[in-house]
Amino acid sequence: IGHLQKNKAKFAVDLFDMIETLDSIELAKELNKKAERPIDVLMQVNIGAEGTKGGVEPGDALRLAHAIAMLTNIRLRGLMTIPPSGNTPEMSRPYFIMLRRIAERINRERIRGVALTELSMGMSHDFDVAIEEGATIVRIGTALFGERIPKKK
């Protein structure tokens, strides 16, 4: 999770079966060029318009989906988001609903080669709400492995 730099595209397409952080047409073109086989991607949407997080703005998601559809080695399979931090899991719900609606809108366009079946949203503190709103992928590292221990300097 995190921004994938274009200069790391070759490593990413060789190492991973899916990339969840596609956030620009420039990165999509680089992945397409470096991939020796079709690779599944999720478009990262910055649903909370946070400057500290990557992702395409919600209003640009449909345009990026159309652009990705023109690439032969990239298969857009879904959307991914990390909502703004909230005190309760319920505070994430509006963001999960928004992401699901963006996916529904893109799917209604029937873009050739684009089938958004995956929604990657929800982490250890709010995955239950994410699942209620349609998540097919959750990131629950903290629930499995515990809190990160800060490195000593």
mmCIF file of N, CA, C and O in Angstrom, residues 54-150:
data_model
loop_
_atom_site.group_PDB
_atom_site.id
_atom_site.type_symbol
_atom_site.label_atom_id
_atom_site.label_comp_id
_atom_site.label_asym_id
_atom_site.label_seq_id
_atom_site.Cartn_x
_atom_site.Cartn_y
_atom_site.Cartn_z
ATOM 1 N N GLY A 54 -2.312 9.123 -1.684
ATOM 2 C CA GLY A 54 -2.325 9.067 -3.134
ATOM 3 C C GLY A 54 -3.701 8.704 -3.646
ATOM 4 O O GLY A 54 -4.627 8.438 -2.891
ATOM 5 N N GLY A 55 -3.808 8.702 -4.940
ATOM 6 C CA GLY A 55 -5.053 8.293 -5.569
ATOM 7 C C GLY A 55 -5.613 9.363 -6.473
ATOM 8 O O GLY A 55 -5.344 10.548 -6.323
ATOM 9 N N VAL A 56 -6.405 8.906 -7.405
ATOM 10 C CA VAL A 56 -7.089 9.795 -8.323
ATOM 11 C C VAL A 56 -8.273 10.432 -7.597
ATOM 12 O O VAL A 56 -8.848 9.833 -6.686
ATOM 13 N N GLU A 57 -8.606 11.646 -7.971
ATOM 14 C CA GLU A 57 -9.781 12.288 -7.385
ATOM 15 C C GLU A 57 -11.032 11.552 -7.857
ATOM 16 O O GLU A 57 -11.089 11.072 -8.992
ATOM 17 N N PRO A 58 -12.058 11.463 -7.015
ATOM 18 C CA PRO A 58 -13.270 10.738 -7.400
ATOM 19 C C PRO A 58 -13.848 11.181 -8.747
ATOM 20 O O PRO A 58 -14.271 10.353 -9.545
ATOM 21 N N GLY A 59 -13.821 12.475 -9.021
ATOM 22 C CA GLY A 59 -14.372 12.979 -10.270
ATOM 23 C C GLY A 59 -13.574 12.612 -11.505
ATOM 24 O O GLY A 59 -14.062 12.743 -12.629
ATOM 25 N N ASP A 60 -12.346 12.132 -11.321
ATOM 26 C CA ASP A 60 -11.497 11.741 -12.447
ATOM 27 C C ASP A 60 -11.436 10.230 -12.655
ATOM 28 O O ASP A 60 -10.776 9.761 -13.582
ATOM 29 N N ALA A 61 -12.108 9.466 -11.814
ATOM 30 C CA ALA A 61 -12.013 8.001 -11.879
ATOM 31 C C ALA A 61 -12.559 7.444 -13.194
ATOM 32 O O ALA A 61 -11.941 6.547 -13.786
ATOM 33 N N LEU A 62 -13.678 7.935 -13.648
ATOM 34 C CA LEU A 62 -14.265 7.426 -14.893
ATOM 35 C C LEU A 62 -13.346 7.704 -16.077
ATOM 36 O O LEU A 62 -13.113 6.831 -16.916
ATOM 37 N N ARG A 63 -12.786 8.885 -16.135
ATOM 38 C CA ARG A 63 -11.875 9.240 -17.227
ATOM 39 C C ARG A 63 -10.641 8.334 -17.217
ATOM 40 O O ARG A 63 -10.203 7.846 -18.262
ATOM 41 N N LEU A 64 -10.089 8.069 -16.020
ATOM 42 C CA LEU A 64 -8.925 7.191 -15.929
ATOM 43 C C LEU A 64 -9.298 5.763 -16.327
ATOM 44 O O LEU A 64 -8.525 5.081 -16.995
ATOM 45 N N ALA A 65 -10.477 5.314 -15.963
ATOM 46 C CA ALA A 65 -10.925 3.966 -16.356
ATOM 47 C C ALA A 65 -10.970 3.834 -17.878
ATOM 48 O O ALA A 65 -10.530 2.828 -18.437
ATOM 49 N N HIS A 66 -11.486 4.854 -18.554
ATOM 50 C CA HIS A 66 -11.515 4.832 -20.030
ATOM 51 C C HIS A 66 -10.098 4.782 -20.605
ATOM 52 O O HIS A 66 -9.847 4.046 -21.559
ATOM 53 N N ALA A 67 -9.188 5.541 -20.013
ATOM 54 C CA ALA A 67 -7.807 5.567 -20.508
ATOM 55 C C ALA A 67 -7.119 4.224 -20.279
ATOM 56 O O ALA A 67 -6.402 3.730 -21.159
ATOM 57 N N ILE A 68 -7.327 3.626 -19.123
ATOM 58 C CA ILE A 68 -6.722 2.326 -18.815
ATOM 59 C C ILE A 68 -7.234 1.260 -19.773
ATOM 60 O O ILE A 68 -6.494 0.368 -20.182
ATOM 61 N N ALA A 69 -8.487 1.362 -20.148
ATOM 62 C CA ALA A 69 -9.096 0.370 -21.045
ATOM 63 C C ALA A 69 -8.379 0.297 -22.394
ATOM 64 O O ALA A 69 -8.459 -0.729 -23.078
ATOM 65 N N MET A 70 -7.682 1.338 -22.765
ATOM 66 C CA MET A 70 -6.987 1.362 -24.050
ATOM 67 C C MET A 70 -5.641 0.620 -24.006
ATOM 68 O O MET A 70 -5.027 0.401 -25.042
ATOM 69 N N LEU A 71 -5.203 0.235 -22.825
ATOM 70 C CA LEU A 71 -3.907 -0.422 -22.665
ATOM 71 C C LEU A 71 -4.071 -1.939 -22.716
ATOM 72 O O LEU A 71 -4.974 -2.487 -22.100
ATOM 73 N N THR A 72 -3.181 -2.615 -23.411
ATOM 74 C CA THR A 72 -3.342 -4.053 -23.649
ATOM 75 C C THR A 72 -2.887 -4.940 -22.501
ATOM 76 O O THR A 72 -3.384 -6.060 -22.358
ATOM 77 N N ASN A 73 -1.943 -4.488 -21.682
ATOM 78 C CA ASN A 73 -1.415 -5.335 -20.614
ATOM 79 C C ASN A 73 -1.902 -4.957 -19.222
ATOM 80 O O ASN A 73 -1.369 -5.440 -18.227
ATOM 81 N N ILE A 74 -2.883 -4.080 -19.149
ATOM 82 C CA ILE A 74 -3.440 -3.659 -17.871
ATOM 83 C C ILE A 74 -4.917 -4.019 -17.858
ATOM 84 O O ILE A 74 -5.652 -3.671 -18.781
ATOM 85 N N ARG A 75 -5.338 -4.717 -16.807
ATOM 86 C CA ARG A 75 -6.762 -5.080 -16.674
ATOM 87 C C ARG A 75 -7.298 -4.432 -15.404
ATOM 88 O O ARG A 75 -6.933 -4.841 -14.296
ATOM 89 N N LEU A 76 -8.140 -3.435 -15.562
ATOM 90 C CA LEU A 76 -8.735 -2.753 -14.419
ATOM 91 C C LEU A 76 -9.819 -3.647 -13.829
ATOM 92 O O LEU A 76 -10.811 -3.942 -14.484
ATOM 93 N N ARG A 77 -9.599 -4.083 -12.589
ATOM 94 C CA ARG A 77 -10.495 -5.043 -11.938
ATOM 95 C C ARG A 77 -11.242 -4.474 -10.742
ATOM 96 O O ARG A 77 -12.111 -5.128 -10.190
ATOM 97 N N GLY A 78 -10.877 -3.260 -10.319
ATOM 98 C CA GLY A 78 -11.583 -2.715 -9.173
ATOM 99 C C GLY A 78 -11.003 -1.406 -8.708
ATOM 100 O O GLY A 78 -10.146 -0.814 -9.366
ATOM 101 N N LEU A 79 -11.492 -0.980 -7.545
ATOM 102 C CA LEU A 79 -11.068 0.269 -6.934
ATOM 103 C C LEU A 79 -10.545 0.006 -5.534
ATOM 104 O O LEU A 79 -10.948 -0.956 -4.882
ATOM 105 N N MET A 80 -9.680 0.895 -5.074
ATOM 106 C CA MET A 80 -9.118 0.803 -3.732
ATOM 107 C C MET A 80 -9.142 2.182 -3.101
ATOM 108 O O MET A 80 -8.965 3.186 -3.789
ATOM 109 N N THR A 81 -9.387 2.229 -1.793
ATOM 110 C CA THR A 81 -9.302 3.488 -1.067
ATOM 111 C C THR A 81 -8.906 3.261 0.377
ATOM 112 O O THR A 81 -9.069 2.156 0.905
ATOM 113 N N ILE A 82 -8.389 4.310 0.977
ATOM 114 C CA ILE A 82 -8.145 4.370 2.411
ATOM 115 C C ILE A 82 -8.839 5.642 2.877
ATOM 116 O O ILE A 82 -8.410 6.748 2.523
ATOM 117 N N PRO A 83 -9.937 5.516 3.627
ATOM 118 C CA PRO A 83 -10.669 6.713 4.037
ATOM 119 C C PRO A 83 -9.902 7.500 5.103
ATOM 120 O O PRO A 83 -8.968 6.981 5.714
ATOM 121 N N PRO A 84 -10.319 8.746 5.326
ATOM 122 C CA PRO A 84 -9.705 9.510 6.420
ATOM 123 C C PRO A 84 -9.890 8.783 7.744
ATOM 124 O O PRO A 84 -10.870 8.070 7.950
ATOM 125 N N SER A 85 -8.942 8.992 8.640
ATOM 126 C CA SER A 85 -9.024 8.361 9.956
ATOM 127 C C SER A 85 -10.230 8.904 10.712
ATOM 128 O O SER A 85 -10.509 10.101 10.673
ATOM 129 N N GLY A 86 -10.908 8.008 11.387
ATOM 130 C CA GLY A 86 -12.042 8.403 12.208
ATOM 131 C C GLY A 86 -11.970 7.723 13.555
ATOM 132 O O GLY A 86 -11.254 6.746 13.736
ATOM 133 N N ASN A 87 -12.724 8.243 14.492
ATOM 134 C CA ASN A 87 -12.720 7.674 15.842
ATOM 135 C C ASN A 87 -13.483 6.360 15.930
ATOM 136 O O ASN A 87 -13.217 5.554 16.810
ATOM 137 N N THR A 88 -14.431 6.162 15.019
ATOM 138 C CA THR A 88 -15.227 4.933 15.039
ATOM 139 C C THR A 88 -15.265 4.342 13.635
ATOM 140 O O THR A 88 -15.146 5.074 12.644
ATOM 141 N N PRO A 89 -15.466 3.038 13.541
ATOM 142 C CA PRO A 89 -15.580 2.420 12.220
ATOM 143 C C PRO A 89 -16.721 3.018 11.396
ATOM 144 O O PRO A 89 -16.616 3.144 10.177
ATOM 145 N N GLU A 90 -17.769 3.411 12.057
ATOM 146 C CA GLU A 90 -18.939 3.956 11.354
ATOM 147 C C GLU A 90 -18.598 5.236 10.587
ATOM 148 O O GLU A 90 -19.236 5.552 9.584
ATOM 149 N N MET A 91 -17.574 5.950 11.019
ATOM 150 C CA MET A 91 -17.175 7.179 10.333
ATOM 151 C C MET A 91 -16.614 6.899 8.940
ATOM 152 O O MET A 91 -16.574 7.790 8.093
ATOM 153 N N SER A 92 -16.212 5.673 8.683
ATOM 154 C CA SER A 92 -15.687 5.290 7.366
ATOM 155 C C SER A 92 -16.800 4.966 6.371
ATOM 156 O O SER A 92 -16.560 4.993 5.160
ATOM 157 N N ARG A 93 -17.981 4.647 6.868
ATOM 158 C CA ARG A 93 -19.061 4.179 5.994
ATOM 159 C C ARG A 93 -19.347 5.105 4.810
ATOM 160 O O ARG A 93 -19.455 4.623 3.669
ATOM 161 N N PRO A 94 -19.486 6.427 4.992
ATOM 162 C CA PRO A 94 -19.792 7.272 3.825
ATOM 163 C C PRO A 94 -18.733 7.179 2.722
ATOM 164 O O PRO A 94 -19.061 7.261 1.529
ATOM 165 N N TYR A 95 -17.493 6.982 3.100
ATOM 166 C CA TYR A 95 -16.423 6.873 2.111
ATOM 167 C C TYR A 95 -16.504 5.536 1.365
ATOM 168 O O TYR A 95 -16.262 5.476 0.159
ATOM 169 N N PHE A 96 -16.843 4.475 2.082
ATOM 170 C CA PHE A 96 -17.007 3.166 1.440
ATOM 171 C C PHE A 96 -18.195 3.183 0.487
ATOM 172 O O PHE A 96 -18.134 2.619 -0.606
ATOM 173 N N ILE A 97 -19.274 3.833 0.897
ATOM 174 C CA ILE A 97 -20.446 3.961 0.026
ATOM 175 C C ILE A 97 -20.066 4.721 -1.243
ATOM 176 O O ILE A 97 -20.433 4.330 -2.356
ATOM 177 N N MET A 98 -19.324 5.796 -1.075
ATOM 178 C CA MET A 98 -18.915 6.605 -2.231
ATOM 179 C C MET A 98 -18.070 5.782 -3.196
ATOM 180 O O MET A 98 -18.273 5.851 -4.413
ATOM 181 N N LEU A 99 -17.125 5.000 -2.683
ATOM 182 C CA LEU A 99 -16.284 4.189 -3.563
ATOM 183 C C LEU A 99 -17.128 3.161 -4.313
ATOM 184 O O LEU A 99 -16.956 2.962 -5.516
ATOM 185 N N ARG A 100 -18.058 2.517 -3.597
ATOM 186 C CA ARG A 100 -18.932 1.533 -4.261
ATOM 187 C C ARG A 100 -19.738 2.193 -5.379
ATOM 188 O O ARG A 100 -19.884 1.642 -6.465
ATOM 189 N N ARG A 101 -20.228 3.385 -5.134
ATOM 190 C CA ARG A 101 -21.019 4.090 -6.152
ATOM 191 C C ARG A 101 -20.176 4.491 -7.361
ATOM 192 O O ARG A 101 -20.661 4.465 -8.491
ATOM 193 N N ILE A 102 -18.928 4.855 -7.127
ATOM 194 C CA ILE A 102 -18.039 5.156 -8.252
ATOM 195 C C ILE A 102 -17.834 3.902 -9.098
ATOM 196 O O ILE A 102 -17.892 3.951 -10.330
ATOM 197 N N ALA A 103 -17.624 2.768 -8.446
ATOM 198 C CA ALA A 103 -17.463 1.497 -9.179
ATOM 199 C C ALA A 103 -18.731 1.162 -9.963
ATOM 200 O O ALA A 103 -18.653 0.740 -11.125
ATOM 201 N N GLU A 104 -19.871 1.355 -9.353
ATOM 202 C CA GLU A 104 -21.136 1.086 -10.044
ATOM 203 C C GLU A 104 -21.289 1.978 -11.272
ATOM 204 O O GLU A 104 -21.722 1.522 -12.335
ATOM 205 N N ARG A 105 -20.916 3.245 -11.133
ATOM 206 C CA ARG A 105 -21.013 4.178 -12.263
ATOM 207 C C ARG A 105 -20.093 3.748 -13.402
ATOM 208 O O ARG A 105 -20.479 3.756 -14.570
ATOM 209 N N ILE A 106 -18.860 3.368 -13.055
ATOM 210 C CA ILE A 106 -17.922 2.920 -14.091
ATOM 211 C C ILE A 106 -18.459 1.655 -14.767
ATOM 212 O O ILE A 106 -18.425 1.539 -15.992
ATOM 213 N N ASN A 107 -18.979 0.728 -13.996
ATOM 214 C CA ASN A 107 -19.515 -0.504 -14.581
ATOM 215 C C ASN A 107 -20.713 -0.229 -15.487
ATOM 216 O O ASN A 107 -20.901 -0.923 -16.494
ATOM 217 N N ARG A 108 -21.531 0.760 -15.153
ATOM 218 C CA ARG A 108 -22.681 1.102 -16.013
ATOM 219 C C ARG A 108 -22.238 1.604 -17.382
ATOM 220 O O ARG A 108 -22.986 1.508 -18.353
ATOM 221 N N GLU A 109 -21.029 2.122 -17.469
ATOM 222 C CA GLU A 109 -20.500 2.611 -18.747
ATOM 223 C C GLU A 109 -20.183 1.464 -19.716
ATOM 224 O O GLU A 109 -20.016 1.698 -20.901
ATOM 225 N N ARG A 110 -20.041 0.259 -19.188
ATOM 226 C CA ARG A 110 -19.715 -0.914 -20.004
ATOM 227 C C ARG A 110 -18.483 -0.668 -20.880
ATOM 228 O O ARG A 110 -18.493 -0.877 -22.091
ATOM 229 N N ILE A 111 -17.422 -0.241 -20.219
ATOM 230 C CA ILE A 111 -16.169 0.036 -20.910
ATOM 231 C C ILE A 111 -15.530 -1.286 -21.306
ATOM 232 O O ILE A 111 -15.361 -2.168 -20.457
ATOM 233 N N ARG A 112 -15.179 -1.410 -22.545
ATOM 234 C CA ARG A 112 -14.604 -2.659 -23.050
ATOM 235 C C ARG A 112 -13.355 -3.030 -22.264
ATOM 236 O O ARG A 112 -12.424 -2.231 -22.120
ATOM 237 N N GLY A 113 -13.325 -4.241 -21.716
ATOM 238 C CA GLY A 113 -12.182 -4.750 -20.976
ATOM 239 C C GLY A 113 -12.132 -4.358 -19.514
ATOM 240 O O GLY A 113 -11.234 -4.765 -18.797
ATOM 241 N N VAL A 114 -13.088 -3.557 -19.067
ATOM 242 C CA VAL A 114 -13.120 -3.118 -17.674
ATOM 243 C C VAL A 114 -14.283 -3.801 -16.967
ATOM 244 O O VAL A 114 -15.433 -3.666 -17.377
ATOM 245 N N ALA A 115 -13.976 -4.557 -15.926
ATOM 246 C CA ALA A 115 -14.995 -5.219 -15.116
ATOM 247 C C ALA A 115 -14.599 -5.044 -13.660
ATOM 248 O O ALA A 115 -13.732 -5.742 -13.159
ATOM 249 N N LEU A 116 -15.206 -4.070 -13.004
ATOM 250 C CA LEU A 116 -14.851 -3.780 -11.622
ATOM 251 C C LEU A 116 -15.604 -4.736 -10.698
ATOM 252 O O LEU A 116 -16.756 -4.525 -10.373
ATOM 253 N N THR A 117 -14.898 -5.781 -10.284
ATOM 254 C CA THR A 117 -15.475 -6.781 -9.377
ATOM 255 C C THR A 117 -14.867 -6.704 -7.986
ATOM 256 O O THR A 117 -15.361 -7.354 -7.069
ATOM 257 N N GLU A 118 -13.797 -5.930 -7.840
ATOM 258 C CA GLU A 118 -13.099 -5.848 -6.559
ATOM 259 C C GLU A 118 -13.209 -4.447 -5.958
ATOM 260 O O GLU A 118 -13.058 -3.450 -6.663
ATOM 261 N N LEU A 119 -13.459 -4.415 -4.660
ATOM 262 C CA LEU A 119 -13.404 -3.179 -3.880
ATOM 263 C C LEU A 119 -12.479 -3.439 -2.701
ATOM 264 O O LEU A 119 -12.805 -4.226 -1.820
ATOM 265 N N SER A 120 -11.318 -2.819 -2.730
ATOM 266 C CA SER A 120 -10.345 -2.965 -1.653
ATOM 267 C C SER A 120 -10.506 -1.766 -0.730
ATOM 268 O O SER A 120 -10.092 -0.646 -1.060
ATOM 269 N N MET A 121 -11.152 -2.014 0.385
ATOM 270 C CA MET A 121 -11.410 -0.940 1.344
ATOM 271 C C MET A 121 -11.631 -1.569 2.696
ATOM 272 O O MET A 121 -12.147 -2.657 2.809
ATOM 273 N N GLY A 122 -11.194 -0.878 3.712
ATOM 274 C CA GLY A 122 -11.331 -1.383 5.066
ATOM 275 C C GLY A 122 -10.022 -1.932 5.586
ATOM 276 O O GLY A 122 -9.295 -2.618 4.885
ATOM 277 N N MET A 123 -9.744 -1.552 6.831
ATOM 278 C CA MET A 123 -8.551 -2.028 7.504
ATOM 279 C C MET A 123 -8.978 -2.623 8.844
ATOM 280 O O MET A 123 -10.163 -2.797 9.099
ATOM 281 N N SER A 124 -8.038 -2.935 9.679
ATOM 282 C CA SER A 124 -8.336 -3.662 10.916
ATOM 283 C C SER A 124 -9.427 -3.002 11.754
ATOM 284 O O SER A 124 -10.245 -3.686 12.349
ATOM 285 N N HIS A 125 -9.475 -1.686 11.789
ATOM 286 C CA HIS A 125 -10.428 -0.996 12.657
ATOM 287 C C HIS A 125 -11.816 -0.819 12.046
ATOM 288 O O HIS A 125 -12.769 -0.556 12.770
ATOM 289 N N ASP A 126 -11.952 -0.978 10.705
ATOM 290 C CA ASP A 126 -13.255 -0.715 10.089
ATOM 291 C C ASP A 126 -13.651 -1.731 9.013
ATOM 292 O O ASP A 126 -14.546 -1.491 8.228
ATOM 293 N N PHE A 127 -12.972 -2.888 9.003
ATOM 294 C CA PHE A 127 -13.228 -3.855 7.938
ATOM 295 C C PHE A 127 -14.658 -4.384 7.939
ATOM 296 O O PHE A 127 -15.204 -4.694 6.892
ATOM 297 N N ASP A 128 -15.273 -4.488 9.121
ATOM 298 C CA ASP A 128 -16.643 -4.999 9.172
ATOM 299 C C ASP A 128 -17.600 -4.060 8.453
ATOM 300 O O ASP A 128 -18.484 -4.509 7.703
ATOM 301 N N VAL A 129 -17.435 -2.767 8.630
ATOM 302 C CA VAL A 129 -18.264 -1.788 7.929
ATOM 303 C C VAL A 129 -17.961 -1.840 6.428
ATOM 304 O O VAL A 129 -18.868 -1.774 5.600
ATOM 305 N N ALA A 130 -16.693 -1.984 6.080
ATOM 306 C CA ALA A 130 -16.309 -2.075 4.671
ATOM 307 C C ALA A 130 -16.976 -3.275 3.994
ATOM 308 O O ALA A 130 -17.489 -3.153 2.880
ATOM 309 N N ILE A 131 -16.983 -4.403 4.665
ATOM 310 C CA ILE A 131 -17.621 -5.597 4.105
ATOM 311 C C ILE A 131 -19.119 -5.370 3.918
ATOM 312 O O ILE A 131 -19.695 -5.737 2.896
ATOM 313 N N GLU A 132 -19.745 -4.728 4.891
ATOM 314 C CA GLU A 132 -21.170 -4.410 4.763
ATOM 315 C C GLU A 132 -21.441 -3.546 3.533
ATOM 316 O O GLU A 132 -22.511 -3.635 2.934
ATOM 317 N N GLU A 133 -20.466 -2.725 3.155
ATOM 318 C CA GLU A 133 -20.646 -1.828 2.014
ATOM 319 C C GLU A 133 -20.069 -2.373 0.716
ATOM 320 O O GLU A 133 -20.009 -1.673 -0.281
ATOM 321 N N GLY A 134 -19.635 -3.630 0.714
ATOM 322 C CA GLY A 134 -19.250 -4.270 -0.538
ATOM 323 C C GLY A 134 -17.787 -4.614 -0.718
ATOM 324 O O GLY A 134 -17.393 -5.051 -1.798
ATOM 325 N N ALA A 135 -16.966 -4.432 0.300
ATOM 326 C CA ALA A 135 -15.546 -4.756 0.164
ATOM 327 C C ALA A 135 -15.358 -6.231 -0.188
ATOM 328 O O ALA A 135 -16.002 -7.103 0.383
ATOM 329 N N THR A 136 -14.457 -6.470 -1.127
ATOM 330 C CA THR A 136 -14.070 -7.841 -1.467
ATOM 331 C C THR A 136 -12.641 -8.125 -1.007
ATOM 332 O O THR A 136 -12.228 -9.274 -0.975
ATOM 333 N N ILE A 137 -11.900 -7.060 -0.697
ATOM 334 C CA ILE A 137 -10.535 -7.163 -0.192
ATOM 335 C C ILE A 137 -10.430 -6.225 1.002
ATOM 336 O O ILE A 137 -10.827 -5.058 0.907
ATOM 337 N N VAL A 138 -9.930 -6.742 2.117
ATOM 338 C CA VAL A 138 -9.678 -5.905 3.295
ATOM 339 C C VAL A 138 -8.217 -6.069 3.694
ATOM 340 O O VAL A 138 -7.607 -7.093 3.427
ATOM 341 N N ARG A 139 -7.689 -5.061 4.341
ATOM 342 C CA ARG A 139 -6.293 -5.079 4.768
ATOM 343 C C ARG A 139 -6.291 -5.080 6.296
ATOM 344 O O ARG A 139 -6.564 -4.051 6.920
ATOM 345 N N ILE A 140 -6.004 -6.238 6.877
ATOM 346 C CA ILE A 140 -6.158 -6.397 8.327
ATOM 347 C C ILE A 140 -4.854 -6.806 9.003
ATOM 348 O O ILE A 140 -4.834 -7.610 9.917
ATOM 349 N N GLY A 141 -3.757 -6.205 8.579
ATOM 350 C CA GLY A 141 -2.451 -6.537 9.133
ATOM 351 C C GLY A 141 -2.353 -6.323 10.628
ATOM 352 O O GLY A 141 -1.821 -7.174 11.354
ATOM 353 N N THR A 142 -2.867 -5.216 11.127
ATOM 354 C CA THR A 142 -2.789 -4.943 12.564
ATOM 355 C C THR A 142 -3.573 -5.979 13.354
ATOM 356 O O THR A 142 -3.120 -6.433 14.410
ATOM 357 N N ALA A 143 -4.737 -6.374 12.852
ATOM 358 C CA ALA A 143 -5.539 -7.391 13.550
ATOM 359 C C ALA A 143 -4.812 -8.730 13.590
ATOM 360 O O ALA A 143 -4.932 -9.472 14.559
ATOM 361 N N LEU A 144 -4.056 -9.031 12.556
ATOM 362 C CA LEU A 144 -3.338 -10.307 12.498
ATOM 363 C C LEU A 144 -2.009 -10.275 13.239
ATOM 364 O O LEU A 144 -1.653 -11.227 13.929
ATOM 365 N N PHE A 145 -1.269 -9.177 13.080
ATOM 366 C CA PHE A 145 0.108 -9.124 13.567
ATOM 367 C C PHE A 145 0.328 -8.170 14.731
ATOM 368 O O PHE A 145 1.417 -8.137 15.288
ATOM 369 N N GLY A 146 -0.669 -7.393 15.095
ATOM 370 C CA GLY A 146 -0.517 -6.431 16.182
ATOM 371 C C GLY A 146 -0.014 -5.092 15.701
ATOM 372 O O GLY A 146 0.327 -4.914 14.521
ATOM 373 N N GLU A 147 0.023 -4.159 16.616
ATOM 374 C CA GLU A 147 0.501 -2.809 16.302
ATOM 375 C C GLU A 147 1.973 -2.861 15.920
ATOM 376 O O GLU A 147 2.733 -3.669 16.433
ATOM 377 N N ARG A 148 2.370 -1.957 15.052
ATOM 378 C CA ARG A 148 3.775 -1.828 14.691
ATOM 379 C C ARG A 148 4.543 -1.253 15.879
ATOM 380 O O ARG A 148 4.079 -0.346 16.555
ATOM 381 N N ILE A 149 5.701 -1.790 16.091
ATOM 382 C CA ILE A 149 6.577 -1.276 17.144
ATOM 383 C C ILE A 149 7.535 -0.288 16.479
ATOM 384 O O ILE A 149 8.279 -0.676 15.564
ATOM 385 N N PRO A 150 7.526 0.956 16.924
ATOM 386 C CA PRO A 150 8.432 1.934 16.318
ATOM 387 C C PRO A 150 9.893 1.521 16.473
ATOM 388 O O PRO A 150 10.286 0.995 17.537
#
